[in-house]
mmCIF file of C-alpha atoms in Angstrom:
data_model
loop_
_atom_site.group_PDB
_atom_site.id
_atom_site.type_symbol
_atom_site.label_atom_id
_atom_site.label_comp_id
_atom_site.label_asym_id
_atom_site.label_seq_id
_atom_site.Cartn_x
_atom_site.Cartn_y
_atom_site.Cartn_z
ATOM 1 C CA ALA A 944 3.175 175.404 145.050
ATOM 2 C CA GLN A 945 5.458 172.617 143.999
ATOM 3 C CA THR A 946 4.304 169.201 142.894
ATOM 4 C CA VAL A 947 6.340 166.044 142.479
ATOM 5 C CA THR A 948 5.124 163.131 140.377
ATOM 6 C CA GLN A 949 6.412 159.595 140.265
ATOM 7 C CA SER A 950 4.561 157.821 137.486
ATOM 8 C CA GLN A 951 5.727 154.280 138.295
ATOM 9 C CA PRO A 952 3.994 152.916 141.400
ATOM 10 C CA GLU A 953 5.894 149.617 141.187
ATOM 11 C CA MET A 954 8.920 148.302 139.352
ATOM 12 C CA SER A 955 11.012 145.184 139.432
ATOM 13 C CA VAL A 956 14.515 144.374 138.257
ATOM 14 C CA GLN A 957 16.747 141.334 138.233
ATOM 15 C CA GLU A 958 19.720 141.353 140.531
ATOM 16 C CA ALA A 959 22.837 142.884 138.899
ATOM 17 C CA GLU A 960 20.806 144.672 136.244
ATOM 18 C CA THR A 961 20.123 148.390 135.879
ATOM 19 C CA VAL A 962 16.849 150.135 136.572
ATOM 20 C CA THR A 963 15.702 153.732 136.171
ATOM 21 C CA LEU A 964 13.034 155.359 138.318
ATOM 22 C CA SER A 965 11.246 158.409 136.940
ATOM 23 C CA CYS A 966 10.389 161.665 138.653
ATOM 24 C CA THR A 967 8.988 164.901 137.300
ATOM 25 C CA TYR A 968 8.250 168.069 139.192
ATOM 26 C CA ASP A 969 6.606 171.381 138.651
ATOM 27 C CA THR A 970 7.945 174.634 140.017
ATOM 28 C CA SER A 971 8.422 178.255 139.079
ATOM 29 C CA GLU A 972 11.606 178.455 141.125
ATOM 30 C CA ASN A 973 15.014 178.653 139.481
ATOM 31 C CA ASN A 974 17.084 177.568 142.446
ATOM 32 C CA TYR A 975 16.127 174.444 144.360
ATOM 33 C CA TYR A 976 17.266 171.012 145.467
ATOM 34 C CA LEU A 977 16.127 167.561 144.469
ATOM 35 C CA PHE A 978 16.522 164.365 146.435
ATOM 36 C CA TRP A 979 15.964 160.660 146.208
ATOM 37 C CA TYR A 980 15.181 158.926 149.468
ATOM 38 C CA LYS A 981 14.981 155.179 150.014
ATOM 39 C CA GLN A 982 12.580 153.623 152.501
ATOM 40 C CA PRO A 983 13.246 149.910 153.095
ATOM 41 C CA PRO A 984 10.828 147.643 154.967
ATOM 42 C CA SER A 985 12.217 149.030 158.234
ATOM 43 C CA ARG A 986 10.472 152.248 157.077
ATOM 44 C CA GLN A 987 13.343 154.536 157.933
ATOM 45 C CA MET A 988 13.962 157.237 155.333
ATOM 46 C CA ILE A 989 17.498 157.110 153.989
ATOM 47 C CA LEU A 990 19.003 159.765 151.759
ATOM 48 C CA VAL A 991 20.263 158.226 148.526
ATOM 49 C CA ILE A 992 21.367 161.185 146.450
ATOM 50 C CA ARG A 993 20.784 164.907 146.045
ATOM 51 C CA GLN A 994 21.122 167.424 143.223
ATOM 52 C CA GLU A 995 21.396 171.202 143.271
ATOM 53 C CA ALA A 996 19.459 172.778 140.432
ATOM 54 C CA TYR A 997 22.234 175.245 139.651
ATOM 55 C CA LYS A 998 24.661 172.420 138.944
ATOM 56 C CA GLN A 999 24.484 171.016 135.436
ATOM 57 C CA GLN A 1000 26.544 167.979 136.300
ATOM 58 C CA ASN A 1001 24.481 164.975 137.279
ATOM 59 C CA ALA A 1002 25.061 163.729 140.806
ATOM 60 C CA THR A 1003 26.463 160.256 141.351
ATOM 61 C CA GLU A 1004 26.830 158.201 144.499
ATOM 62 C CA ASN A 1005 28.438 154.818 143.917
ATOM 63 C CA ARG A 1006 25.842 152.696 142.072
ATOM 64 C CA PHE A 1007 23.283 155.497 142.123
ATOM 65 C CA SER A 1008 23.186 158.311 139.604
ATOM 66 C CA VAL A 1009 20.641 160.814 138.412
ATOM 67 C CA ASN A 1010 19.655 162.243 135.061
ATOM 68 C CA PHE A 1011 18.687 165.823 135.841
ATOM 69 C CA GLN A 1012 16.965 167.651 132.987
ATOM 70 C CA LYS A 1013 16.136 171.108 134.334
ATOM 71 C CA ALA A 1014 14.282 172.373 131.287
ATOM 72 C CA ALA A 1015 12.123 169.269 131.221
ATOM 73 C CA LYS A 1016 11.784 169.292 135.041
ATOM 74 C CA SER A 1017 12.804 165.674 135.159
ATOM 75 C CA PHE A 1018 14.940 163.947 137.780
ATOM 76 C CA SER A 1019 15.324 160.212 137.226
ATOM 77 C CA LEU A 1020 17.323 157.825 139.393
ATOM 78 C CA LYS A 1021 19.443 155.083 137.853
ATOM 79 C CA ILE A 1022 20.491 152.150 139.977
ATOM 80 C CA SER A 1023 23.282 150.093 138.456
ATOM 81 C CA ASP A 1024 24.206 146.549 139.431
ATOM 82 C CA SER A 1025 21.001 146.218 141.461
ATOM 83 C CA GLN A 1026 21.300 144.376 144.756
ATOM 84 C CA LEU A 1027 18.702 142.612 146.853
ATOM 85 C CA GLY A 1028 19.198 145.267 149.514
ATOM 86 C CA ASP A 1029 17.974 147.898 147.076
ATOM 87 C CA THR A 1030 14.437 146.550 147.487
ATOM 88 C CA ALA A 1031 12.519 149.475 148.975
ATOM 89 C CA MET A 1032 10.174 152.357 148.340
ATOM 90 C CA TYR A 1033 11.928 155.220 146.599
ATOM 91 C CA PHE A 1034 10.693 158.774 147.042
ATOM 92 C CA CYS A 1035 11.655 161.747 144.929
ATOM 93 C CA ALA A 1036 11.561 165.048 146.804
ATOM 94 C CA PHE A 1037 11.836 168.764 146.021
ATOM 95 C CA MET A 1038 13.055 171.511 148.307
ATOM 96 C CA LYS A 1039 13.334 175.274 148.012
ATOM 97 C CA PRO A 1040 16.441 176.624 149.737
ATOM 98 C CA TYR A 1041 14.455 178.975 151.958
ATOM 99 C CA ALA A 1042 10.982 179.274 153.552
ATOM 100 C CA GLY A 1043 11.734 176.541 156.041
ATOM 101 C CA ASN A 1044 13.510 174.189 153.633
ATOM 102 C CA MET A 1045 10.440 171.995 153.482
ATOM 103 C CA LEU A 1046 10.398 168.890 151.342
ATOM 104 C CA THR A 1047 7.632 168.058 148.900
ATOM 105 C CA PHE A 1048 7.520 164.333 148.231
ATOM 106 C CA GLY A 1049 6.308 162.322 145.282
ATOM 107 C CA GLY A 1050 4.013 159.365 145.753
ATOM 108 C CA GLY A 1051 6.836 156.842 145.720
ATOM 109 C CA THR A 1052 7.927 153.905 143.566
ATOM 110 C CA ARG A 1053 8.087 150.430 145.053
ATOM 111 C CA LEU A 1054 11.164 148.658 143.688
ATOM 112 C CA MET A 1055 11.589 144.925 143.960
ATOM 113 C CA VAL A 1056 14.980 143.420 143.155
ATOM 114 C CA LYS A 1057 14.614 139.766 142.215
ATOM 115 C CA PRO A 1058 17.349 137.172 142.669
ATOM 116 C CA GLU B 1437 24.097 160.789 158.420
ATOM 117 C CA ALA B 1438 22.869 162.963 161.258
ATOM 118 C CA ASP B 1439 22.108 161.414 164.622
ATOM 119 C CA ILE B 1440 18.384 161.756 165.072
ATOM 120 C CA TYR B 1441 16.366 159.618 167.426
ATOM 121 C CA GLN B 1442 12.727 158.853 167.906
ATOM 122 C CA THR B 1443 11.006 157.091 170.770
ATOM 123 C CA PRO B 1444 9.034 154.979 171.035
ATOM 124 C CA ARG B 1445 9.568 153.066 167.802
ATOM 125 C CA TYR B 1446 6.190 151.355 168.164
ATOM 126 C CA LEU B 1447 3.191 152.361 170.249
ATOM 127 C CA VAL B 1448 -0.189 150.704 170.652
ATOM 128 C CA ILE B 1449 -2.611 152.741 172.705
ATOM 129 C CA GLY B 1450 -6.297 153.071 173.402
ATOM 130 C CA THR B 1451 -8.602 155.826 172.230
ATOM 131 C CA GLY B 1452 -8.620 158.957 174.323
ATOM 132 C CA LYS B 1453 -5.117 158.604 175.734
ATOM 133 C CA LYS B 1454 -2.626 161.451 175.653
ATOM 134 C CA ILE B 1455 0.634 160.543 173.949
ATOM 135 C CA THR B 1456 3.921 162.268 173.262
ATOM 136 C CA LEU B 1457 6.253 161.145 170.509
ATOM 137 C CA GLU B 1458 9.824 162.090 171.214
ATOM 138 C CA CYS B 1459 12.345 163.335 168.695
ATOM 139 C CA SER B 1460 15.852 164.473 169.443
ATOM 140 C CA GLN B 1461 18.958 165.223 167.428
ATOM 141 C CA THR B 1462 22.511 165.736 168.581
ATOM 142 C CA MET B 1463 23.813 167.712 165.606
ATOM 143 C CA GLY B 1464 22.655 171.168 166.681
ATOM 144 C CA HIS B 1465 20.393 171.465 163.633
ATOM 145 C CA ASP B 1466 18.157 174.515 163.635
ATOM 146 C CA LYS B 1467 15.252 173.293 161.545
ATOM 147 C CA MET B 1468 13.197 170.268 162.513
ATOM 148 C CA TYR B 1469 10.139 168.635 160.955
ATOM 149 C CA TRP B 1470 7.387 166.127 161.614
ATOM 150 C CA TYR B 1471 5.885 164.082 158.791
ATOM 151 C CA GLN B 1472 2.944 161.706 158.800
ATOM 152 C CA GLN B 1473 2.991 158.713 156.492
ATOM 153 C CA ASP B 1474 0.284 156.125 155.984
ATOM 154 C CA PRO B 1475 1.506 152.672 154.813
ATOM 155 C CA GLY B 1476 2.724 152.745 151.232
ATOM 156 C CA MET B 1477 1.877 156.383 150.858
ATOM 157 C CA GLU B 1478 3.819 159.601 150.508
ATOM 158 C CA LEU B 1479 4.945 161.742 153.408
ATOM 159 C CA HIS B 1480 2.988 164.780 154.476
ATOM 160 C CA LEU B 1481 4.465 167.597 156.532
ATOM 161 C CA ILE B 1482 2.428 168.299 159.675
ATOM 162 C CA HIS B 1483 4.732 170.528 161.748
ATOM 163 C CA TYR B 1484 8.072 172.260 161.491
ATOM 164 C CA SER B 1485 10.305 174.546 163.492
ATOM 165 C CA TYR B 1486 12.920 177.107 162.525
ATOM 166 C CA GLY B 1487 14.537 176.945 165.946
ATOM 167 C CA VAL B 1488 13.879 177.356 169.659
ATOM 168 C CA ASN B 1489 10.392 178.725 170.424
ATOM 169 C CA SER B 1490 9.406 178.485 166.755
ATOM 170 C CA THR B 1491 6.646 176.133 165.629
ATOM 171 C CA GLU B 1492 4.610 176.159 162.429
ATOM 172 C CA LYS B 1493 1.891 174.008 160.961
ATOM 173 C CA GLY B 1494 2.662 172.095 157.804
ATOM 174 C CA ASP B 1495 0.699 171.291 154.680
ATOM 175 C CA LEU B 1496 -1.428 168.548 156.231
ATOM 176 C CA SER B 1497 -3.809 169.530 158.965
ATOM 177 C CA SER B 1498 -3.131 167.636 162.160
ATOM 178 C CA GLU B 1499 -4.699 167.551 165.605
ATOM 179 C CA SER B 1500 -1.266 167.136 167.123
ATOM 180 C CA THR B 1501 0.809 169.904 168.692
ATOM 181 C CA VAL B 1502 4.552 170.402 168.968
ATOM 182 C CA SER B 1503 6.966 172.384 171.097
ATOM 183 C CA ARG B 1504 10.577 173.472 170.695
ATOM 184 C CA ILE B 1505 12.006 174.500 174.029
ATOM 185 C CA ARG B 1506 15.469 173.163 173.285
ATOM 186 C CA THR B 1507 17.324 173.013 169.990
ATOM 187 C CA GLU B 1508 17.804 169.269 170.167
ATOM 188 C CA HIS B 1509 14.269 168.307 171.164
ATOM 189 C CA PHE B 1510 11.041 168.501 169.144
ATOM 190 C CA PRO B 1511 8.273 166.418 170.733
ATOM 191 C CA LEU B 1512 4.852 165.872 169.169
ATOM 192 C CA THR B 1513 1.783 165.496 171.385
ATOM 193 C CA LEU B 1514 -1.689 164.134 170.786
ATOM 194 C CA GLU B 1515 -4.000 165.187 173.630
ATOM 195 C CA SER B 1516 -6.608 162.539 172.864
ATOM 196 C CA ALA B 1517 -5.590 159.774 170.489
ATOM 197 C CA ARG B 1518 -8.129 158.394 168.003
ATOM 198 C CA PRO B 1519 -7.993 155.493 165.523
ATOM 199 C CA SER B 1520 -7.686 158.058 162.707
ATOM 200 C CA HIS B 1521 -4.296 159.000 164.166
ATOM 201 C CA THR B 1522 -2.932 155.545 163.359
ATOM 202 C CA SER B 1523 0.036 156.144 161.103
ATOM 203 C CA GLN B 1524 3.798 156.389 161.003
ATOM 204 C CA TYR B 1525 5.314 159.633 162.257
ATOM 205 C CA LEU B 1526 8.744 160.595 160.967
ATOM 206 C CA CYS B 1527 10.888 163.306 162.472
ATOM 207 C CA ALA B 1528 13.605 165.045 160.473
ATOM 208 C CA SER B 1529 16.162 167.765 160.967
ATOM 209 C CA ARG B 1530 17.963 169.934 158.494
ATOM 210 C CA GLY B 1531 21.586 170.820 158.635
ATOM 211 C CA VAL B 1532 25.031 169.624 157.827
ATOM 212 C CA GLY B 1533 25.340 165.894 158.147
ATOM 213 C CA THR B 1534 28.500 163.857 158.446
ATOM 214 C CA SER B 1535 28.887 164.042 154.680
ATOM 215 C CA GLY B 1536 29.256 167.810 155.002
ATOM 216 C CA VAL B 1537 26.259 168.498 152.814
ATOM 217 C CA GLN B 1538 23.888 171.258 153.833
ATOM 218 C CA GLU B 1539 20.316 171.766 152.748
ATOM 219 C CA THR B 1540 19.491 168.149 153.426
ATOM 220 C CA GLN B 1541 16.908 166.691 155.722
ATOM 221 C CA TYR B 1542 17.931 163.691 157.757
ATOM 222 C CA PHE B 1543 15.255 161.418 159.123
ATOM 223 C CA GLY B 1544 14.804 159.528 162.339
ATOM 224 C CA PRO B 1545 13.700 155.888 162.365
ATOM 225 C CA GLY B 1546 10.035 156.782 162.814
ATOM 226 C CA THR B 1547 7.322 155.913 165.313
ATOM 227 C CA ARG B 1548 4.565 153.550 164.242
ATOM 228 C CA LEU B 1549 1.417 154.457 166.127
ATOM 229 C CA LEU B 1550 -1.642 152.232 166.391
ATOM 230 C CA VAL B 1551 -4.668 153.624 168.183
ATOM 231 C CA LEU B 1552 -7.277 151.043 169.067
#
């Protein structure tokens, strides 16, 4: 079974600064997908970024980028130029590309962006 | 993002009532999922479906049931609601979203259920 661990329950950052959220996972699979989802106070889950394990290049999506270290089973999210609207819970998630494509979520990191 | 809808968004109901949470998606996605999430906590998979007439239980045991008679519709039913069922229920589907990316789950807005 897969496990996903987010070791930072809460973080805060000043507006316009950069913050990095940590995520580690444990799996015996070689091919899989990793995701970061954002859940603002509205509580809707919004996909932020995804990474395929077979790709060595780190995914980027505007101000969001990841540092994917496959050997270390680490998948951190970097948010640059933080904005007030980035305030949310952030969940790291793991998915195998078969067996129902189910997601395994980490416990979440609550990020507060301060003005 | 995929178009996936959940109704109602909020529901307050008394103990013992039967309730159905609706979930529908217009993207023709084959796989659909139900997650349960307590406030500030992680999501737990309670049901999923590979397609029409397919339903499976997830990692977290749940007293709810689901059905998948049509591709676009995946309702969740509680025959007799209890206070322990109070939670947020998130529906998701897997397929190609508007970004063209497969192997991604897209979530609905969720239903917040309060059982008194």
